[in-house]
C-alpha positions as a LaTeX table, in Angstrom:
\begin{tabular}{lrrr}
\hline
Residue & $x$ (\AA) & $y$ (\AA) & $z$ (\AA) \\
\hline
Met1 & $-8.91$ & $-1.47$ & 16.11 \\
Asp2 & $-9.16$ & $-4.30$ & 18.65 \\
Leu3 & $-5.58$ & $-3.97$ & 19.92 \\
Leu4 & $-5.98$ & $-0.34$ & 21.01 \\
Ser5 & $-9.73$ & $-0.56$ & 21.71 \\
Leu6 & $-10.30$ & 2.38 & 19.41 \\
Pro7 & $-12.91$ & 2.87 & 16.66 \\
Ala8 & $-11.46$ & 2.89 & 13.14 \\
Ile9 & $-12.91$ & 5.37 & 10.65 \\
Gly10 & $-12.08$ & 5.08 & 6.96 \\
His11 & $-12.61$ & 7.54 & 4.11 \\
His12 & $-11.16$ & 8.34 & 0.69 \\
Glu13 & $-11.02$ & 12.14 & 0.99 \\
Pro14 & $-10.76$ & 14.64 & 3.87 \\
His15 & $-14.08$ & 16.33 & 3.06 \\
Glu16 & $-15.87$ & 13.04 & 3.79 \\
Val17 & $-14.72$ & 13.08 & 7.41 \\
Ala18 & $-17.19$ & 14.38 & 9.97 \\
Trp19 & $-14.45$ & 16.35 & 11.73 \\
Asn20 & $-16.75$ & 17.90 & 14.32 \\
Asp21 & $-18.25$ & 14.55 & 15.30 \\
Leu22 & $-15.12$ & 12.45 & 15.66 \\
Pro23 & $-14.71$ & 10.39 & 18.85 \\
Ser24 & $-12.25$ & 11.84 & 21.34 \\
Arg25 & $-9.87$ & 9.01 & 20.44 \\
Cys26 & $-9.99$ & 7.03 & 17.21 \\
Ile27 & $-8.00$ & 5.75 & 14.23 \\
Leu28 & $-8.55$ & 7.60 & 10.96 \\
Gln29 & $-7.67$ & 5.60 & 7.85 \\
Leu30 & $-7.25$ & 7.93 & 4.92 \\
His31 & $-4.75$ & 8.06 & 2.04 \\
Trp32 & $-4.32$ & 11.71 & 1.12 \\
Lys33 & $-1.64$ & 14.21 & 0.20 \\
Pro34 & 0.05 & 16.17 & 3.04 \\
Glu35 & $-1.63$ & 19.41 & 2.06 \\
Ser36 & $-1.38$ & 22.18 & 4.64 \\
Gly37 & $-5.13$ & 22.38 & 5.28 \\
Phe38 & $-5.38$ & 18.64 & 5.83 \\
Arg39 & $-2.32$ & 18.61 & 8.09 \\
Asp40 & $-3.82$ & 21.48 & 10.09 \\
Lys41 & $-7.00$ & 19.45 & 10.68 \\
Leu42 & $-5.00$ & 16.44 & 11.78 \\
Ala43 & $-2.94$ & 18.57 & 14.15 \\
Tyr44 & $-6.03$ & 20.27 & 15.56 \\
His45 & $-7.57$ & 16.87 & 16.36 \\
Lys46 & $-4.21$ & 15.62 & 17.67 \\
Phe47 & $-3.77$ & 12.83 & 15.14 \\
Ile48 & $-0.30$ & 11.38 & 14.64 \\
Pro49 & 0.27 & 10.51 & 10.95 \\
Met50 & 1.60 & 7.02 & 10.29 \\
Val51 & 2.67 & 5.85 & 6.81 \\
Leu52 & 3.95 & 2.61 & 5.34 \\
His53 & 6.83 & 2.38 & 2.86 \\
Arg54 & 7.10 & $-0.56$ & 0.47 \\
His55 & 9.38 & $-1.40$ & $-2.44$ \\
Pro56 & 7.84 & 0.54 & $-5.35$ \\
Leu57 & 7.90 & $-2.49$ & $-7.68$ \\
Asp58 & 6.19 & $-4.69$ & $-5.10$ \\
Leu59 & 3.65 & $-1.93$ & $-4.58$ \\
Leu60 & 2.93 & $-1.75$ & $-8.31$ \\
Ile61 & 2.47 & $-5.53$ & $-8.49$ \\
Ser62 & 0.09 & $-5.32$ & $-5.53$ \\
Ile63 & $-1.91$ & $-2.60$ & $-7.26$ \\
Leu64 & $-2.03$ & $-4.69$ & $-10.44$ \\
His65 & $-3.62$ & $-7.57$ & $-8.56$ \\
Phe66 & $-5.82$ & $-5.52$ & $-6.21$ \\
Cys67 & $-7.44$ & $-3.29$ & $-8.83$ \\
Arg68 & $-9.23$ & $-6.20$ & $-10.48$ \\
His69 & $-11.14$ & $-6.82$ & $-7.24$ \\
Glu70 & $-11.57$ & $-3.29$ & $-5.84$ \\
Pro71 & $-13.21$ & $-0.74$ & $-8.17$ \\
Gln72 & $-12.70$ & 2.01 & $-5.61$ \\
Thr73 & $-9.00$ & 2.24 & $-6.42$ \\
Ala74 & $-10.21$ & 4.98 & $-8.78$ \\
Cys75 & $-10.97$ & 6.99 & $-5.61$ \\
Trp76 & $-7.38$ & 6.90 & $-4.40$ \\
Leu77 & $-6.23$ & 10.52 & $-4.03$ \\
Gly78 & $-9.46$ & 11.62 & $-5.67$ \\
Gly79 & $-8.39$ & 10.08 & $-8.98$ \\
Leu80 & $-5.33$ & 12.30 & $-9.20$ \\
Gly81 & $-3.23$ & 11.33 & $-12.22$ \\
Gly82 & $-5.78$ & 8.88 & $-13.62$ \\
Asp83 & $-7.03$ & 5.47 & $-12.56$ \\
Glu84 & $-6.31$ & 1.75 & $-12.87$ \\
Asn85 & $-8.81$ & 0.89 & $-15.62$ \\
Lys86 & $-6.19$ & 0.10 & $-18.26$ \\
Ile87 & $-4.45$ & $-2.53$ & $-16.15$ \\
Ile88 & $-7.45$ & $-4.44$ & $-14.88$ \\
Asn89 & $-6.70$ & $-8.07$ & $-15.77$ \\
Ala90 & $-3.31$ & $-7.15$ & $-17.27$ \\
Ala91 & $-0.18$ & $-9.19$ & $-16.53$ \\
Pro92 & 3.18 & $-7.86$ & $-15.27$ \\
Thr93 & 4.72 & $-8.49$ & $-18.70$ \\
Asp94 & 2.08 & $-6.50$ & $-20.60$ \\
Asn95 & 2.90 & $-3.13$ & $-22.13$ \\
Ala96 & $-0.20$ & $-1.75$ & $-20.39$ \\
Phe97 & 1.34 & $-2.49$ & $-16.99$ \\
Val98 & 4.71 & $-0.93$ & $-17.83$ \\
Glu99 & 2.98 & 2.17 & $-19.23$ \\
Tyr100 & 0.89 & 2.46 & $-16.08$ \\
Ala101 & 3.95 & 1.93 & $-13.89$ \\
Cys102 & 5.66 & 4.89 & $-15.60$ \\
Ser103 & 2.57 & 7.10 & $-15.64$ \\
Glu104 & 1.65 & 10.21 & $-13.67$ \\
Arg105 & $-0.89$ & 8.11 & $-11.76$ \\
Ala106 & 1.86 & 5.78 & $-10.56$ \\
Arg107 & 4.08 & 8.74 & $-9.73$ \\
Val108 & 1.59 & 10.34 & $-7.34$ \\
Leu109 & 0.79 & 7.01 & $-5.66$ \\
Leu110 & 4.43 & 6.01 & $-5.23$ \\
Asn111 & 5.38 & 9.43 & $-3.86$ \\
Leu112 & 2.64 & 9.58 & $-1.24$ \\
Ser113 & 4.43 & 7.86 & 1.66 \\
Gly114 & 7.67 & 9.72 & 0.98 \\
Asn115 & 5.91 & 13.07 & 0.93 \\
Trp116 & 4.34 & 12.32 & 4.30 \\
Thr117 & 7.64 & 11.16 & 5.79 \\
Lys118 & 9.07 & 14.60 & 5.05 \\
Gln119 & 6.51 & 16.09 & 7.44 \\
Ala120 & 7.59 & 16.49 & 11.05 \\
Gly121 & 5.90 & 14.12 & 13.47 \\
Thr122 & 5.11 & 11.40 & 10.93 \\
Ile123 & 5.80 & 7.80 & 11.97 \\
Ala124 & 7.24 & 5.87 & 9.01 \\
Leu125 & 7.08 & 2.07 & 8.86 \\
His126 & 8.48 & $-0.35$ & 6.28 \\
Tyr127 & 6.43 & $-3.22$ & 4.91 \\
Glu128 & 9.45 & $-5.51$ & 4.64 \\
Gln129 & 10.34 & $-5.05$ & 8.31 \\
Phe130 & 6.73 & $-5.58$ & 9.34 \\
Val131 & 6.55 & $-8.91$ & 7.50 \\
Ala132 & 9.88 & $-10.01$ & 8.97 \\
Asp133 & 9.04 & $-9.13$ & 12.58 \\
Pro134 & 5.47 & $-7.87$ & 13.08 \\
Met135 & 5.65 & $-8.17$ & 16.87 \\
Gln136 & 8.65 & $-5.85$ & 17.09 \\
Ile137 & 7.31 & $-3.30$ & 14.59 \\
Ile138 & 3.91 & $-3.08$ & 16.28 \\
Ser139 & 5.54 & $-2.75$ & 19.70 \\
Ser140 & 7.83 & 0.07 & 18.55 \\
Ser141 & 4.92 & 1.81 & 16.81 \\
Ile142 & 2.86 & 1.71 & 19.98 \\
Asp143 & 5.81 & 3.18 & 21.88 \\
Cys144 & 6.03 & 6.02 & 19.33 \\
Leu145 & 2.35 & 6.76 & 19.95 \\
Gly146 & 3.01 & 7.01 & 23.66 \\
Leu147 & 0.71 & 4.11 & 24.46 \\
Val148 & 1.15 & 1.05 & 26.64 \\
Val149 & $-0.11$ & $-2.34$ & 25.48 \\
Asp150 & 0.53 & $-5.75$ & 26.97 \\
Pro151 & 2.74 & $-7.81$ & 24.59 \\
Ser152 & 0.35 & $-10.74$ & 24.93 \\
Ala153 & $-2.41$ & $-8.56$ & 23.49 \\
Ile154 & $-0.25$ & $-7.87$ & 20.44 \\
Lys155 & 0.17 & $-11.58$ & 19.85 \\
Val156 & $-3.58$ & $-12.12$ & 20.16 \\
Ala157 & $-4.22$ & $-9.36$ & 17.61 \\
Leu158 & $-1.69$ & $-10.87$ & 15.19 \\
Asp159 & $-3.28$ & $-14.29$ & 15.55 \\
Lys160 & $-6.71$ & $-12.81$ & 14.78 \\
Asn161 & $-5.53$ & $-10.88$ & 11.72 \\
Thr162 & $-3.42$ & $-13.34$ & 9.78 \\
Leu163 & $-2.85$ & $-13.13$ & 6.03 \\
Arg164 & $-5.33$ & $-15.97$ & 5.62 \\
Val165 & $-8.00$ & $-13.87$ & 7.35 \\
Leu166 & $-7.30$ & $-10.88$ & 5.09 \\
Gln167 & $-7.55$ & $-13.15$ & 2.06 \\
Gln168 & $-11.19$ & $-13.79$ & 2.96 \\
Trp169 & $-12.17$ & $-10.14$ & 2.47 \\
Ser170 & $-14.44$ & $-9.58$ & $-0.52$ \\
Asn171 & $-11.86$ & $-7.33$ & $-2.22$ \\
Leu172 & $-9.02$ & $-9.76$ & $-1.40$ \\
His173 & $-7.18$ & $-7.12$ & 0.62 \\
Gly174 & $-4.72$ & $-9.81$ & 1.62 \\
Trp175 & $-2.81$ & $-11.60$ & $-1.11$ \\
Met176 & 0.74 & $-12.98$ & $-0.98$ \\
Gly177 & 2.50 & $-11.00$ & 1.77 \\
Arg178 & 5.84 & $-11.75$ & 0.15 \\
Pro179 & 8.42 & $-8.93$ & $-0.10$ \\
Gly180 & 10.51 & $-9.14$ & $-3.27$ \\
Leu181 & 7.80 & $-10.90$ & $-5.28$ \\
Trp182 & 8.37 & $-8.39$ & $-8.09$ \\
Arg183 & 11.70 & $-10.09$ & $-8.97$ \\
Gln184 & 9.76 & $-13.14$ & $-10.11$ \\
Leu185 & 7.25 & $-11.16$ & $-12.15$ \\
Ile186 & 8.82 & $-8.00$ & $-13.63$ \\
Leu187 & 11.32 & $-8.48$ & $-16.44$ \\
Ala188 & 14.73 & $-6.86$ & $-15.98$ \\
Lys189 & 14.26 & $-4.51$ & $-18.95$ \\
Asp190 & 10.90 & $-3.34$ & $-17.61$ \\
Ala191 & 12.24 & $-2.91$ & $-14.07$ \\
Ala192 & 14.96 & $-0.63$ & $-15.46$ \\
Ile193 & 12.40 & 1.47 & $-17.35$ \\
Ile194 & 10.20 & 1.85 & $-14.28$ \\
Glu195 & 13.14 & 2.71 & $-12.04$ \\
Gln196 & 14.25 & 5.40 & $-14.47$ \\
Ala197 & 10.75 & 6.90 & $-14.43$ \\
His198 & 10.75 & 7.14 & $-10.61$ \\
Lys199 & 14.41 & 7.44 & $-9.65$ \\
Asn200 & 13.62 & 9.96 & $-6.91$ \\
Val201 & 11.18 & 7.56 & $-5.23$ \\
Phe202 & 13.64 & 4.67 & $-5.13$ \\
Ser203 & 16.51 & 6.81 & $-3.86$ \\
Ala204 & 14.48 & 8.76 & $-1.30$ \\
Gln205 & 12.98 & 5.61 & 0.22 \\
Gly206 & 16.23 & 3.63 & 0.09 \\
Tyr207 & 15.12 & 0.91 & $-2.29$ \\
Ser208 & 17.36 & $-0.59$ & $-4.97$ \\
Val209 & 16.42 & $-2.39$ & $-8.17$ \\
Glu210 & 18.25 & $-5.67$ & $-8.64$ \\
Pro211 & 16.07 & $-7.75$ & $-10.99$ \\
Asp212 & 16.51 & $-11.35$ & $-12.01$ \\
Lys213 & 18.12 & $-10.88$ & $-15.42$ \\
Ser214 & 17.40 & $-14.49$ & $-16.34$ \\
Leu215 & 13.63 & $-14.15$ & $-15.84$ \\
Thr216 & 11.69 & $-14.84$ & $-19.04$ \\
Ser217 & 8.21 & $-13.73$ & $-20.04$ \\
Ser218 & 6.93 & $-17.29$ & $-19.97$ \\
Glu219 & 8.26 & $-17.83$ & $-16.44$ \\
Ser220 & 6.66 & $-14.60$ & $-15.24$ \\
Leu221 & 3.31 & $-15.41$ & $-16.83$ \\
Lys222 & 3.33 & $-18.96$ & $-15.46$ \\
Leu223 & 3.82 & $-17.70$ & $-11.92$ \\
Trp224 & 1.32 & $-14.86$ & $-12.38$ \\
Glu225 & $-1.36$ & $-17.25$ & $-13.59$ \\
Ser226 & $-0.74$ & $-19.53$ & $-10.62$ \\
Ile227 & $-0.90$ & $-16.84$ & $-7.92$ \\
Ser228 & $-3.23$ & $-14.17$ & $-9.31$ \\
Ile229 & $-6.90$ & $-14.51$ & $-8.53$ \\
Lys230 & $-9.07$ & $-13.74$ & $-11.51$ \\
Ser231 & $-11.70$ & $-11.04$ & $-11.36$ \\
Ser232 & $-15.27$ & $-12.27$ & $-11.34$ \\
Thr233 & $-15.89$ & $-9.96$ & $-14.30$ \\
Gln234 & $-12.99$ & $-11.29$ & $-16.35$ \\
Lys235 & $-14.01$ & $-12.73$ & $-19.68$ \\
\hline
\end{tabular}
């Protein structure tokens, strides 16, 4: 990571990490459950866990778009609870999306950040706050890590890693960057069903569900078709 002048190492599962060969200081990018053995390894190597919370319905919409461009979503959490195959190229109004959103796969993915936040020493960030004021959130995060970085360096890093830059990645890792987008895409009846399936997630993370009750299927589909980027394999 340029801002901290540290190497970034990314893996899908803990066993893929070369624990004995890690640099003395680095950033480890890995989405995994807070199992005791994994937490022990992180503590031994003096890592500080950092997780990001996001409105569950926005997260599900993001997954719906991202999975059509990134086949490795099946590797998330080692495939625990299933995969995203049934929603590739689906729309937010499709039954397939609602079924996925209420599934065990969605449950384990949506619970991941909350489960980590329960662990002592974890730094929890919120996507919505980051979008609203990235400078402040990055500065406070650096403070939590006990590091000192010149504010001008933070601005340079933000300028180099804009949403437009992320949109150029082959898997389209950047997309809309718009908190609350789900209200324009998920019908009120479906939002209620999904909320009921994951009530503990919404309540634990402090997110409410206040859908646009006037949203119609045609309006949702029209917006989805205008903002979603089709998979190169889509027929």
